[in-house]
Coordinates of C-alpha atoms in Angstrom, one line a residue:
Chain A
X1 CA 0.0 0.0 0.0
X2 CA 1.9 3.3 -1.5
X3 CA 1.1 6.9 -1.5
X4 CA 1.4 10.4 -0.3
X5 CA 0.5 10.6 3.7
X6 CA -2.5 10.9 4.3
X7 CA -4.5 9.8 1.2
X8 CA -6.3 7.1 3.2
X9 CA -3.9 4.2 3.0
X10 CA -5.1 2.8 6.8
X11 CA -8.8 3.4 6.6
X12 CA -8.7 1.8 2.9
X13 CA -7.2 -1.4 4.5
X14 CA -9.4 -1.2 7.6
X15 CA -12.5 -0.7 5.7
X16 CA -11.3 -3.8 3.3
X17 CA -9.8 -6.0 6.0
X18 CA -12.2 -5.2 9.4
X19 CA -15.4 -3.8 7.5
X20 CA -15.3 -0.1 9.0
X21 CA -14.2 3.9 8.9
X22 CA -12.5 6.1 11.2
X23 CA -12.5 9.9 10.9
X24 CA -9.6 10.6 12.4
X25 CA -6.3 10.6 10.9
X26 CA -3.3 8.9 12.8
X27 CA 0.0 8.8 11.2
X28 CA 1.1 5.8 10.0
X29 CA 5.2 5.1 10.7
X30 CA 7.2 2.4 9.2
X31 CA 4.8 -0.4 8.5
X32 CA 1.4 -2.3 9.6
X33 CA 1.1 -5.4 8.5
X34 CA -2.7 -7.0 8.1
X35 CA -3.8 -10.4 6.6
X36 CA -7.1 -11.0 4.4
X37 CA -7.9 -14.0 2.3
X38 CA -9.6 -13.6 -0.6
X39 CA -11.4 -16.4 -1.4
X40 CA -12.0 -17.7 -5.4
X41 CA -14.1 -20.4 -6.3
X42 CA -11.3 -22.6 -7.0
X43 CA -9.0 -21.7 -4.4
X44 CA -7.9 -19.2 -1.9
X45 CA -5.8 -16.1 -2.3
X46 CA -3.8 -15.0 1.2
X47 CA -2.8 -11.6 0.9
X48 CA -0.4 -9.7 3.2
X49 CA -1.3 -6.3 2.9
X50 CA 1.9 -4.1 4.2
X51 CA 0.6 -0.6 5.1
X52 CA 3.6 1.7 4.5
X53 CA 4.3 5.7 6.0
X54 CA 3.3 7.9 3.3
X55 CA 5.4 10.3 2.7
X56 CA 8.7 8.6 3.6
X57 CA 10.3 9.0 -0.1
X58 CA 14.0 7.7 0.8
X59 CA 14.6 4.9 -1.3
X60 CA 17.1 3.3 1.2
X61 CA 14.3 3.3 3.8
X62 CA 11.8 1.6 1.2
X63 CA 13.9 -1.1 0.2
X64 CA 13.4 -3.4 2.9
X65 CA 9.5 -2.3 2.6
X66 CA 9.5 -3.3 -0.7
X67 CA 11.6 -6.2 -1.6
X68 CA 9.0 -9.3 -0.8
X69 CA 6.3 -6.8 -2.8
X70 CA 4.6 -9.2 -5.4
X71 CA 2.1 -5.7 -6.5
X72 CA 0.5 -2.3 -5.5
X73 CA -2.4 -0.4 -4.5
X74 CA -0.9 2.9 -4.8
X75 CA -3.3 5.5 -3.5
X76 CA -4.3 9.3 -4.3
X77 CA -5.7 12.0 -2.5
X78 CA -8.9 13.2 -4.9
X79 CA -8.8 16.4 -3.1
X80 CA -5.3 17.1 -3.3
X81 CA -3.5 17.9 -6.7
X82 CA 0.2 16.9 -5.3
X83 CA -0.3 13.5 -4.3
X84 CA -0.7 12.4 -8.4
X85 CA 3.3 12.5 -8.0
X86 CA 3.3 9.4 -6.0
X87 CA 2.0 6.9 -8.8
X88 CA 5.1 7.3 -10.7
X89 CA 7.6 7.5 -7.7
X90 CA 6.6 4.5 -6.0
X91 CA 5.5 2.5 -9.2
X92 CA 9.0 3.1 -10.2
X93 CA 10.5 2.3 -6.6
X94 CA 8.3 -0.9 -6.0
X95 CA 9.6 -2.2 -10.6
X96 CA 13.4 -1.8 -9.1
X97 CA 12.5 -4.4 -7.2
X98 CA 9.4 -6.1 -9.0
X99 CA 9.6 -5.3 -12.9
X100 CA 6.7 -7.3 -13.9
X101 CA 4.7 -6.1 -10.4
X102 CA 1.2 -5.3 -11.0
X103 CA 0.2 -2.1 -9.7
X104 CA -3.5 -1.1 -8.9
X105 CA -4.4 2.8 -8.7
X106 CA -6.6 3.9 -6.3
X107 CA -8.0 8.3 -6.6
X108 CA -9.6 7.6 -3.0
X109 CA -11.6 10.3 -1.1
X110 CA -14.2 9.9 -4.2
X111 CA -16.9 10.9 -1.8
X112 CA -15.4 14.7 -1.2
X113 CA -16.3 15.0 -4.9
X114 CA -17.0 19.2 -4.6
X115 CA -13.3 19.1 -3.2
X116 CA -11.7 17.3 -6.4
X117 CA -8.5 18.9 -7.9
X118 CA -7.4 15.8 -10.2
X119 CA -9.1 15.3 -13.4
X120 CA -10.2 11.6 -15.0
X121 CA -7.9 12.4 -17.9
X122 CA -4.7 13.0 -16.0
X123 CA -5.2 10.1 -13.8
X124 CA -6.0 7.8 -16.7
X125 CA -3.0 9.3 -18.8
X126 CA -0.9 7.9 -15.3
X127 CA -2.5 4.7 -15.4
X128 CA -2.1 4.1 -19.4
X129 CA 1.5 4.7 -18.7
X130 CA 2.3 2.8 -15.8
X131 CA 0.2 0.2 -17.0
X132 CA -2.3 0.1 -13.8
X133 CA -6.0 -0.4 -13.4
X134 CA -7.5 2.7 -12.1
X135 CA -10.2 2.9 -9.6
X136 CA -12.2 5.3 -7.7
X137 CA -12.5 4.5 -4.5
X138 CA -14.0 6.1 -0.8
X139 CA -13.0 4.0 2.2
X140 CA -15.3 6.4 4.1
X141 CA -19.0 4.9 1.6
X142 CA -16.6 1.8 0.9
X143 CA -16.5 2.1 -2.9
X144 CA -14.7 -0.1 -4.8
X145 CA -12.7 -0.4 -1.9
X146 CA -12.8 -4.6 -2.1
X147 CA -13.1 -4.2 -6.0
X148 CA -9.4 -2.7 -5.7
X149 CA -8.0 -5.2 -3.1
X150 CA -9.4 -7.9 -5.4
X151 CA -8.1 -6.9 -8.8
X152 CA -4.7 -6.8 -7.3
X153 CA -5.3 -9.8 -5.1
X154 CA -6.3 -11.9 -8.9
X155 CA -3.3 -9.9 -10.3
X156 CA -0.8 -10.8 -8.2
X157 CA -1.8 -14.5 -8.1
X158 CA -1.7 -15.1 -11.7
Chain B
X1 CA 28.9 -6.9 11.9
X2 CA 28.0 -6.0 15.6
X3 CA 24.6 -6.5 16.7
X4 CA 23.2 -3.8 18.1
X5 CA 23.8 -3.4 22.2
X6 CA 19.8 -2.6 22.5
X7 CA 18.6 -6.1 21.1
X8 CA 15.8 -7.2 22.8
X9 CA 15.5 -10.6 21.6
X10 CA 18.3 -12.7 19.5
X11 CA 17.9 -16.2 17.8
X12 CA 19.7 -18.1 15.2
X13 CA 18.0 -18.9 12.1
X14 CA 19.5 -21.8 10.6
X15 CA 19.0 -23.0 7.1
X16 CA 19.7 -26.3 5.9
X17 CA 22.1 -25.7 3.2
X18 CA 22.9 -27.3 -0.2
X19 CA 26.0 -26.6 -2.3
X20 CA 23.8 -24.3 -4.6
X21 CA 23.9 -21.9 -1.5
X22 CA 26.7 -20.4 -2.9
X23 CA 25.2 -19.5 -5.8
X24 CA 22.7 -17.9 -3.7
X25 CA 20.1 -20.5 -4.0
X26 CA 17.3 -21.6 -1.2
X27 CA 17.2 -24.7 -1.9
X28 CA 16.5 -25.5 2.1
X29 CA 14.4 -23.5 4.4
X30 CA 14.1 -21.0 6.5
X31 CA 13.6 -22.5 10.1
X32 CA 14.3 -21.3 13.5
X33 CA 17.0 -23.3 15.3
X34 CA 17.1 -21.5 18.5
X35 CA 14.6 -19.3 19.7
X36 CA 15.0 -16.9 22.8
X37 CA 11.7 -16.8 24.9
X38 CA 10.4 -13.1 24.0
X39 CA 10.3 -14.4 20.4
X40 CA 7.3 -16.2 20.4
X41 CA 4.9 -13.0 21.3
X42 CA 6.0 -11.5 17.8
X43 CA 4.7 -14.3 15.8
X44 CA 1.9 -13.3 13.7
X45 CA 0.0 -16.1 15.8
X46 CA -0.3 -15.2 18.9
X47 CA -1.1 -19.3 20.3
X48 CA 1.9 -20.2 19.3
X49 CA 3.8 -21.7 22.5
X50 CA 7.3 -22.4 20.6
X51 CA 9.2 -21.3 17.2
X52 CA 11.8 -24.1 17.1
X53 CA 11.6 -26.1 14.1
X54 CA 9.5 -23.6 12.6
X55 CA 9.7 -21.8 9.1
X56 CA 10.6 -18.5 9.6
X57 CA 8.1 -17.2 7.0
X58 CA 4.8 -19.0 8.7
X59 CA 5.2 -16.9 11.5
X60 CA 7.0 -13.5 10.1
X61 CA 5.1 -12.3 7.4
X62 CA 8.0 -9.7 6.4
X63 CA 9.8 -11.7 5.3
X64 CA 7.5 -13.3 2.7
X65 CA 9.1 -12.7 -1.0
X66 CA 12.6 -12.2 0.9
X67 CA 13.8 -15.5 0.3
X68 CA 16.1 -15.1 -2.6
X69 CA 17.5 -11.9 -0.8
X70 CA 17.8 -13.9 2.0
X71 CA 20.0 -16.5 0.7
X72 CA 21.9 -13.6 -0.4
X73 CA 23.0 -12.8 3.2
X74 CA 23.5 -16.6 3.9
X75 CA 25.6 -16.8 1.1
X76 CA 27.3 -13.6 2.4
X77 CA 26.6 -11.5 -0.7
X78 CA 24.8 -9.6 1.3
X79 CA 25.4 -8.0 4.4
X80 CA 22.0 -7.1 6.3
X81 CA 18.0 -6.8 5.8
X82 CA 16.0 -4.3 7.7
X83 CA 13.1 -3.7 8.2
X84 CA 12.1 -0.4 10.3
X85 CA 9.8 0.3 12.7
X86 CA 7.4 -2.8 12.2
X87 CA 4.1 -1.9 13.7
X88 CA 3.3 -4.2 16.6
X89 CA -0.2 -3.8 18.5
X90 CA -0.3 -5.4 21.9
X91 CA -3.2 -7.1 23.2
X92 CA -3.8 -3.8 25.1
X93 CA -3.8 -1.8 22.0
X94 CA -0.7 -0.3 22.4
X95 CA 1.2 0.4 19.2
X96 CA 5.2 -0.8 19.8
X97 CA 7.6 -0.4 16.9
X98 CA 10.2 -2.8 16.8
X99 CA 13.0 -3.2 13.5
X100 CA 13.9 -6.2 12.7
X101 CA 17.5 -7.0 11.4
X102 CA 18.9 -10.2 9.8
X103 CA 22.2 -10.7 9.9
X104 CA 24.7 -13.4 8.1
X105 CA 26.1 -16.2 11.0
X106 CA 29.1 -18.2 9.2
X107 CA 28.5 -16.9 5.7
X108 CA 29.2 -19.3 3.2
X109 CA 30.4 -22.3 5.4
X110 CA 28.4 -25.4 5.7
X111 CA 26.6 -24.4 9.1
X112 CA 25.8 -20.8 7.9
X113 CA 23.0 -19.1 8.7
X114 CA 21.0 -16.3 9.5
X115 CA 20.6 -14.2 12.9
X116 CA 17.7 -12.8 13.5
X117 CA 17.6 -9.9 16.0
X118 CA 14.6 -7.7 16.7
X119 CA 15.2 -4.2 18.2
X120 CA 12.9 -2.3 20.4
X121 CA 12.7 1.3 19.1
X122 CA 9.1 1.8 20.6
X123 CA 10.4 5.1 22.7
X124 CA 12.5 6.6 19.6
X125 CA 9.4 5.7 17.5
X126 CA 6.8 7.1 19.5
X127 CA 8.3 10.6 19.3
X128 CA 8.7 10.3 15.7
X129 CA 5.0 9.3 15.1
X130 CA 4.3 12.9 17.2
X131 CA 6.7 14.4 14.9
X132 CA 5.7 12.6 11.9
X133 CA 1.9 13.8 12.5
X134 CA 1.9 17.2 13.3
X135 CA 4.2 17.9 10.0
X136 CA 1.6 15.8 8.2
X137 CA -1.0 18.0 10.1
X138 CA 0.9 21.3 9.4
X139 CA 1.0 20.3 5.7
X140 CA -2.1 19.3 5.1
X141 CA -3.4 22.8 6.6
X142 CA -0.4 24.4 4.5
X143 CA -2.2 23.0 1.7
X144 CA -5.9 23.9 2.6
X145 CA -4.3 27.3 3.3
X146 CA -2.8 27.5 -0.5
X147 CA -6.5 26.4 -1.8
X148 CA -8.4 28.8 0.1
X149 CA -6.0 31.9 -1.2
X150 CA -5.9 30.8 -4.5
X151 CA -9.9 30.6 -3.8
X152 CA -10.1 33.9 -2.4
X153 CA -7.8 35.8 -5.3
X154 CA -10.1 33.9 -7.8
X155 CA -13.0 35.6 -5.9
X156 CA -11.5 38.8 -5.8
X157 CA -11.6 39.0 -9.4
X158 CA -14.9 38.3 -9.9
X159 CA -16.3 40.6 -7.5
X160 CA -14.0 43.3 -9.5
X161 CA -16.0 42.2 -12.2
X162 CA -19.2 41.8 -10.5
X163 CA -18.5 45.3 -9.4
X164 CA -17.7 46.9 -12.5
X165 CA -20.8 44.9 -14.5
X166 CA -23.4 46.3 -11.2
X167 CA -22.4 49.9 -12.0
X168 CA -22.5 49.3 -15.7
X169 CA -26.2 47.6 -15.0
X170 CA -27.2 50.5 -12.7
X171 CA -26.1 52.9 -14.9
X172 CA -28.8 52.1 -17.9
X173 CA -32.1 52.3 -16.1
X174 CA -30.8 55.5 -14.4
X175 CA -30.3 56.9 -17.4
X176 CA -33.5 55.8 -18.8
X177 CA -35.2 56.7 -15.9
X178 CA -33.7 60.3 -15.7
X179 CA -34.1 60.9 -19.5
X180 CA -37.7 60.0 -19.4
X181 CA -38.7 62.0 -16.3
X182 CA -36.4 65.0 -17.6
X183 CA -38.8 65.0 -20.9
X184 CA -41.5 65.0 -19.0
X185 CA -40.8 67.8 -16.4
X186 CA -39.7 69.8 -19.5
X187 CA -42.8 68.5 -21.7
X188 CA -46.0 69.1 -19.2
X189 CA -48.6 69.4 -21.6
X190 CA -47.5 66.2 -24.0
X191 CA -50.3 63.6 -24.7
X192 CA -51.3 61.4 -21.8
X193 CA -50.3 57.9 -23.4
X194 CA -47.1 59.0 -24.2
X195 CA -46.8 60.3 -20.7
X196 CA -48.3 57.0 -19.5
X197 CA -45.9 55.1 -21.7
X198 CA -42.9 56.7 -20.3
X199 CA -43.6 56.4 -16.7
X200 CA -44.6 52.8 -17.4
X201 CA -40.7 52.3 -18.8
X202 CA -39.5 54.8 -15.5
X203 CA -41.4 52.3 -13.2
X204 CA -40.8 49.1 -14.6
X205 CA -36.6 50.4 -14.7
X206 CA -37.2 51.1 -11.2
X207 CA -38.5 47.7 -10.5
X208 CA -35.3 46.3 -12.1
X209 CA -33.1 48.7 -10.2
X210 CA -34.9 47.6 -7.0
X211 CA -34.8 43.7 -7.4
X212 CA -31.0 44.5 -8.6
X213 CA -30.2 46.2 -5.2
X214 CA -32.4 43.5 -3.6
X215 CA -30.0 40.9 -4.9
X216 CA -26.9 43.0 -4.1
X217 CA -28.2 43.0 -0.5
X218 CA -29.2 39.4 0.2
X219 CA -25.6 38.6 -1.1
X220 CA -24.3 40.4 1.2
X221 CA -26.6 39.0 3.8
X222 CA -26.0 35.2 2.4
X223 CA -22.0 36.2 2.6
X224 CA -22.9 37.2 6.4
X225 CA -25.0 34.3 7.5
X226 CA -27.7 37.1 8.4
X227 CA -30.4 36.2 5.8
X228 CA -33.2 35.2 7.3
X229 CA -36.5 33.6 5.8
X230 CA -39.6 32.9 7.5
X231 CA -41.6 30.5 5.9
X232 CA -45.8 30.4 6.5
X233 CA -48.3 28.5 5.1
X234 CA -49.2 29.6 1.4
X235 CA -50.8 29.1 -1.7
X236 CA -48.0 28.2 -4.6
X237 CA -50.6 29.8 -7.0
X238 CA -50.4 33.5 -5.6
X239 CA -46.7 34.5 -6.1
X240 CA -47.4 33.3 -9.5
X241 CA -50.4 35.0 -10.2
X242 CA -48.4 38.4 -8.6
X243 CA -45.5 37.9 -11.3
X244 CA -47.6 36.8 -14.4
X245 CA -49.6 39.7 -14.0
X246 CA -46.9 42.4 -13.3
X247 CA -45.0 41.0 -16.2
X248 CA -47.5 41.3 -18.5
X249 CA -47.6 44.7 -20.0
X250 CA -43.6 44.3 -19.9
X251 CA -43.7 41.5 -22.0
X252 CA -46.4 42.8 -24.5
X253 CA -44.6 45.6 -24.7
X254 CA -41.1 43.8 -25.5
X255 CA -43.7 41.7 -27.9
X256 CA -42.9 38.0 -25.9
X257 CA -45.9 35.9 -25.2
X258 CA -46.7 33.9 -21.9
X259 CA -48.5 31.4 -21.0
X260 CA -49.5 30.5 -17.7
X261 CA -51.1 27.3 -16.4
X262 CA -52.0 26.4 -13.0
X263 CA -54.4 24.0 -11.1
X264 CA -58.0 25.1 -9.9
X265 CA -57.0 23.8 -6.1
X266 CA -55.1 25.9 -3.6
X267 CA -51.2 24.5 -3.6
X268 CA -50.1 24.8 -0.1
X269 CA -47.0 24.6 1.1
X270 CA -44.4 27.0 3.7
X271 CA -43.0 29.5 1.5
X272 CA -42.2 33.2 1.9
X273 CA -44.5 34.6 -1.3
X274 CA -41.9 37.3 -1.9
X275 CA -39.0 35.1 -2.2
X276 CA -40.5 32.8 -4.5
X277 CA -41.6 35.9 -6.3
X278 CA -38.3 36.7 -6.4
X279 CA -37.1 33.8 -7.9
X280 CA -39.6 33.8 -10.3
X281 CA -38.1 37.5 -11.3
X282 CA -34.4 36.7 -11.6
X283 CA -35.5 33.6 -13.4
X284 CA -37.4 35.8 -15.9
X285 CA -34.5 38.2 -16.3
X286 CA -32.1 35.3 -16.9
X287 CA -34.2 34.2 -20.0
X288 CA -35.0 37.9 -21.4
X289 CA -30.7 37.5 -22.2
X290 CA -31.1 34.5 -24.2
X291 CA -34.7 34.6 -25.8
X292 CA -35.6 36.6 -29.2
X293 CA -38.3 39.4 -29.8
X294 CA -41.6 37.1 -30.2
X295 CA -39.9 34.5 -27.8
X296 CA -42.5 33.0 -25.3
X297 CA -42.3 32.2 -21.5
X298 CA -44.2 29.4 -19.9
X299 CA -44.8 29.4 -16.0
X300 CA -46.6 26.8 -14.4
X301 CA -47.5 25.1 -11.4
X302 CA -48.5 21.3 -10.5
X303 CA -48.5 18.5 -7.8
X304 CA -47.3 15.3 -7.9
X305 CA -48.2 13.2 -4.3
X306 CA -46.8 15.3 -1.7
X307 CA -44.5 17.9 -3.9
X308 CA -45.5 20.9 -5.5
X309 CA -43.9 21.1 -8.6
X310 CA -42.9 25.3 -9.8
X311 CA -42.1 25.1 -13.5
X312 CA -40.3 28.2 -15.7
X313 CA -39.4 28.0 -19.4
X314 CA -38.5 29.7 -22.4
X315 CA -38.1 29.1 -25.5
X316 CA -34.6 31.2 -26.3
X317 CA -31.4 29.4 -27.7
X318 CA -30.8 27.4 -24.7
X319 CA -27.6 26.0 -23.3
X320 CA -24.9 23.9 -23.5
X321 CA -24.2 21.2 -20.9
X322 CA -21.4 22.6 -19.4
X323 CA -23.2 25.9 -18.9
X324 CA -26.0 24.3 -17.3
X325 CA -23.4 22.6 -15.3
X326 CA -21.9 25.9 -13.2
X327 CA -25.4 27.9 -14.0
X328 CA -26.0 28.2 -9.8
X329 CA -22.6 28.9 -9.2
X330 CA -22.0 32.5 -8.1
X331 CA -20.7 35.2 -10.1
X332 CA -20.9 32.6 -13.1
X333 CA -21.6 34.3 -16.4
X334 CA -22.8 31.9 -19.9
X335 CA -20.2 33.3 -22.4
X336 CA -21.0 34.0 -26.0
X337 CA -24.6 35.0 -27.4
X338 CA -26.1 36.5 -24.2
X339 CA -27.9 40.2 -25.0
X340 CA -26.2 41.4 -22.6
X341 CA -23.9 40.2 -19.1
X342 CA -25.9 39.5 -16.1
X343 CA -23.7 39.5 -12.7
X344 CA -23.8 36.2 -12.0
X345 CA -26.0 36.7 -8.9
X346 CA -29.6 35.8 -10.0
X347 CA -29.6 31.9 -10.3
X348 CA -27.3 31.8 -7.3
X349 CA -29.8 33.7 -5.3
X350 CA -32.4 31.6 -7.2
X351 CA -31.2 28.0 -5.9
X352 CA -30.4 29.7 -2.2
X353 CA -34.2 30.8 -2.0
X354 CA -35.5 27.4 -3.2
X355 CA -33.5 25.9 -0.6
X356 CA -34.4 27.9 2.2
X357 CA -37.8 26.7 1.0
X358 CA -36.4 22.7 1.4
X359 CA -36.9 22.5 -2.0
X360 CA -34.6 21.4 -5.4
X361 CA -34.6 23.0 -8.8
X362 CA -33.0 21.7 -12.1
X363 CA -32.4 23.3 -15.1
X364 CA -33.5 21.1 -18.4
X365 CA -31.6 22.5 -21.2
X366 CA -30.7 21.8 -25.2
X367 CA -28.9 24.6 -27.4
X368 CA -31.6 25.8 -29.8
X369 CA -34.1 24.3 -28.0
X370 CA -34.7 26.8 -25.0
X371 CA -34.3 26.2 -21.2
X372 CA -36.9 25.0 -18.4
X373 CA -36.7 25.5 -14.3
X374 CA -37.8 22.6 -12.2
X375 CA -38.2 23.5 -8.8
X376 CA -39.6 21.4 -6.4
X377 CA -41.2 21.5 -2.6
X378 CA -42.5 19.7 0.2
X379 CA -45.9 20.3 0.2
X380 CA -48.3 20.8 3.5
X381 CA -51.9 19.3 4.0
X382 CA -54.6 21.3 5.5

């Protein structure tokens, strides 16, 4: 899980992995780890979601977040024009480890939707180029929040 | 490589080596060999009572897709992997941050393998999180700062325009209204429809002037949070009736036709009959920019179940979607083939009344094809 701080990283996993949404915004430091299985009519899918720090851009620090990573959800902040820039810093950070890693985007915060400063086009112009599926998501209504966790979870297992 | 003096806990990993190992191979596992006590209550499962004999990635998840760079540091090609500040919550809730380090033991000998230390860094961590947050908190009001600016300069601007569009709109029906009454202090004896005609154009100027200045004021009163509306029980019908009727000569005179259509039955709900007549005003200026000489202007009122229905049309050249779009906004102006520039105030103040009212309006629009007002309300019984 990669992005800017603050974009909803934790509330995405706790609304995917414990059903629910918290207001407030705590700081995540280094990384949480939280397990979900995913299950598929054939077979089961165990992901380990690692919840990094956004923000924390040093590469040397990332590595060992990184290394085991077999894809992404990398999140954006709907509301907040800067925090397109993470897509291609961490997509490139996570493919020095993982070339062929798939990445999911996620523009989260859909529901602030009179707040939006990133337009479809430039976010689909970012996910045409880093090859990613791009979904809008709101951990706060829950939208597409599994849909995301799901895509990557069948990407990564194939 | 030392190991730091603050480890907490310390155990051996072992793996059971092949010759490939020095090619940097797994082709054994990952299992603990000796595991100090504390261990155990960092597995990811908690019931677990020993880790001896254990793969190392059943019970630390980090280290799941390390493999390969773990036989790295077996192999000695690689001196250290660290993970920082792994978030640990204990069973009271307590976050603890701990980093775990794995060291090579032996590298490249037959009985080399791994040590595995993790190190407490809960105190140094818990001051960074502190740290860590209130930046995060400082930026993200830094940011909301840099919106609201960039908001306010972008309002700025249009009030300069709004302001310099007001005077230009004040400035016509003065001029008409001083003109006409000039001719007729100076022309006493002149024929009494003429003199009738004019002070119909100096009243219904006036009218405009007022409803403009009425506008001006309940922006300012919106802007202030002092507006305030007091809604009673009414008939939908009568602030109709009260505009179709003032409008009349008006539109005759600009030649536009009306039609008007209402039900035979009272339409109750709470309104405030000079707001709605308001809207019903600045909804009628708004078309008189877009709509032709013979245009024609339907107003009309209906219920459906428990919501009166308010309806305002034209027939003029309509709009496109994305002006239909931002047509509430304040201070938004339709560019292009408007008679003239309105000040952006009128549909705003529009939507805000029908609101205050707990009601909705819509604007149903096609370019050549005219525009119609939906507006909506709660309806009372009795």
């Amino acid at each position: 899980m990669l992005g800017d701080f603050s974009v909803g990283k934790t509330s995405l996993i706790r609304r995917f992995v414990e059903g629910r949404f918290d207001d407030k915004y705590l700081s995540t430091i280094g990384v949480k780890i939280s397990r979900k299985q995913v299950e598929r009519p054939e077979h089961q899918i165990n992901l380990l979601i690692w919840d990094l720090a956004g923000g924390d851009n040093h590469a040397n620090k990332l590595s060992g977040y990184l290394r085991g990573a077999a894809g992404a959800l990398i999140v954006c902040d709907l509301t907040r024009d800067t925090t397109v820039y993470a897509f291609e810093h961490y997509s490139q950070q996570l493919r020095k480890f993982n070339e062929s890693a798939p990445i999911v985007m996620a523009a989260n915060k859909y529901d602030l939707s009179d707040q939006r400063q990133i337009s479809d086009e430039s976010l689909q112009k970012i996910a045409d180029k880093l090859r990613a599926d791009l979904l809008y998501t709101s951990a706060k209504t829950g939208q597409n929040v599994i849909e995301a966790f799901d895509l990557l979870a069948d990407a990564v297992s194939k | 490589m030392d190991i730091p003096s603050q480890a907490l806990l310390a155990v051996h990993t072992v793996t059971a080596l092949s010759d490939r190992m020095a090619s940097a191979e797994l082709s054994g596992e990952l299992r603990f060999l000796t595991v100090s006590e504390k261990m155990v209550q960092f597995a990811a499962d908690s019931s677990v009572v020993s880790l001896e004999g254990e793969l190392l990635t059943d019970h630390f998840f980090e280290f799941v897709g390390s493999e390969s760079f773990l036989a790295e540091i077996v192999a000695g090609h690689e001196a250290l992997f660290h993970i920082r500040d792994v978030n640990h919550v204990t069973d009271e809730g307590e976050i603890q941050y701990y980093d775990f380090l794995i060291f090579p033991l032996r590298p490249g000998e037959s009985d080399a393998g791994l040590l595995f230390v993790i190190d407490d860094q809960t105190e140094n961590s818990l001051l960074k999180q502190e740290l860590t947050q209130e930046r995060n908190e400082l930026r993200l009001i830094q940011a909301e700062l840099s919106r609201t600016n960039a908001k306010l300069q972008r309002l700025d601007i249009l009030k300069s325009r709004f302001l310099s569009i007001a005077a230009h709109d004040m400035r016509t029906p003065l001029s008409l209204i001083g003109g006409y009454a000039d001719f007729l202090v100076e022309n006493q004896g002149i024929d009494s429809e003429i003199r009738n005609k004019f002070l119909r154009i100096i009243r219904e100027q006036n009218g405009w002037l007022n409803r403009l200045i009425h506008d001006m004021l309940d922006l300012n009163r919106l802007e202030n949070e002092t507006l305030e509306i007091e809604l009673y029980a009414g008939d939908l019908r009568k602030p109709v009736q009260m505009v179709t009727n003032a409008l009349a000569p008006a539109l005759e005179m600009k030649k536009l036709d009306m039609t008007v259509t209402l039900p035979d039955e009272p339409v109750y709900m709470k309104l405030h009959s000079g707001r709605i007549e308001q809207v019903l005003y600045n909804l009628v200026s708004n078309s008189l920019k877009f709509i032709d000489n013979d245009g024609h202007l339907t107003f009309s009122v209906s219920v459906e179940g428990d919501i009166g229905i308010l309806e305002f049309g034209d027939n003029g050249r309509g709009m496109y979607p994305e002006e239909v779009a931002n047509l509430f906004k304040l201070y938004y102006q339709a560019e292009g083939e408007a008679k003239s520039k309105g000040l952006g105030l009128g549909l705003f103040i529009v939507k805000t009344m029908v609101e205050a009212h707990h009601g909705t309006i819509v604007a149903e629009s096609e370019y050549g094809h005219g525009t119609t007002f939906i507006m909506r309300f709660p309806l009372i019984h009795n």
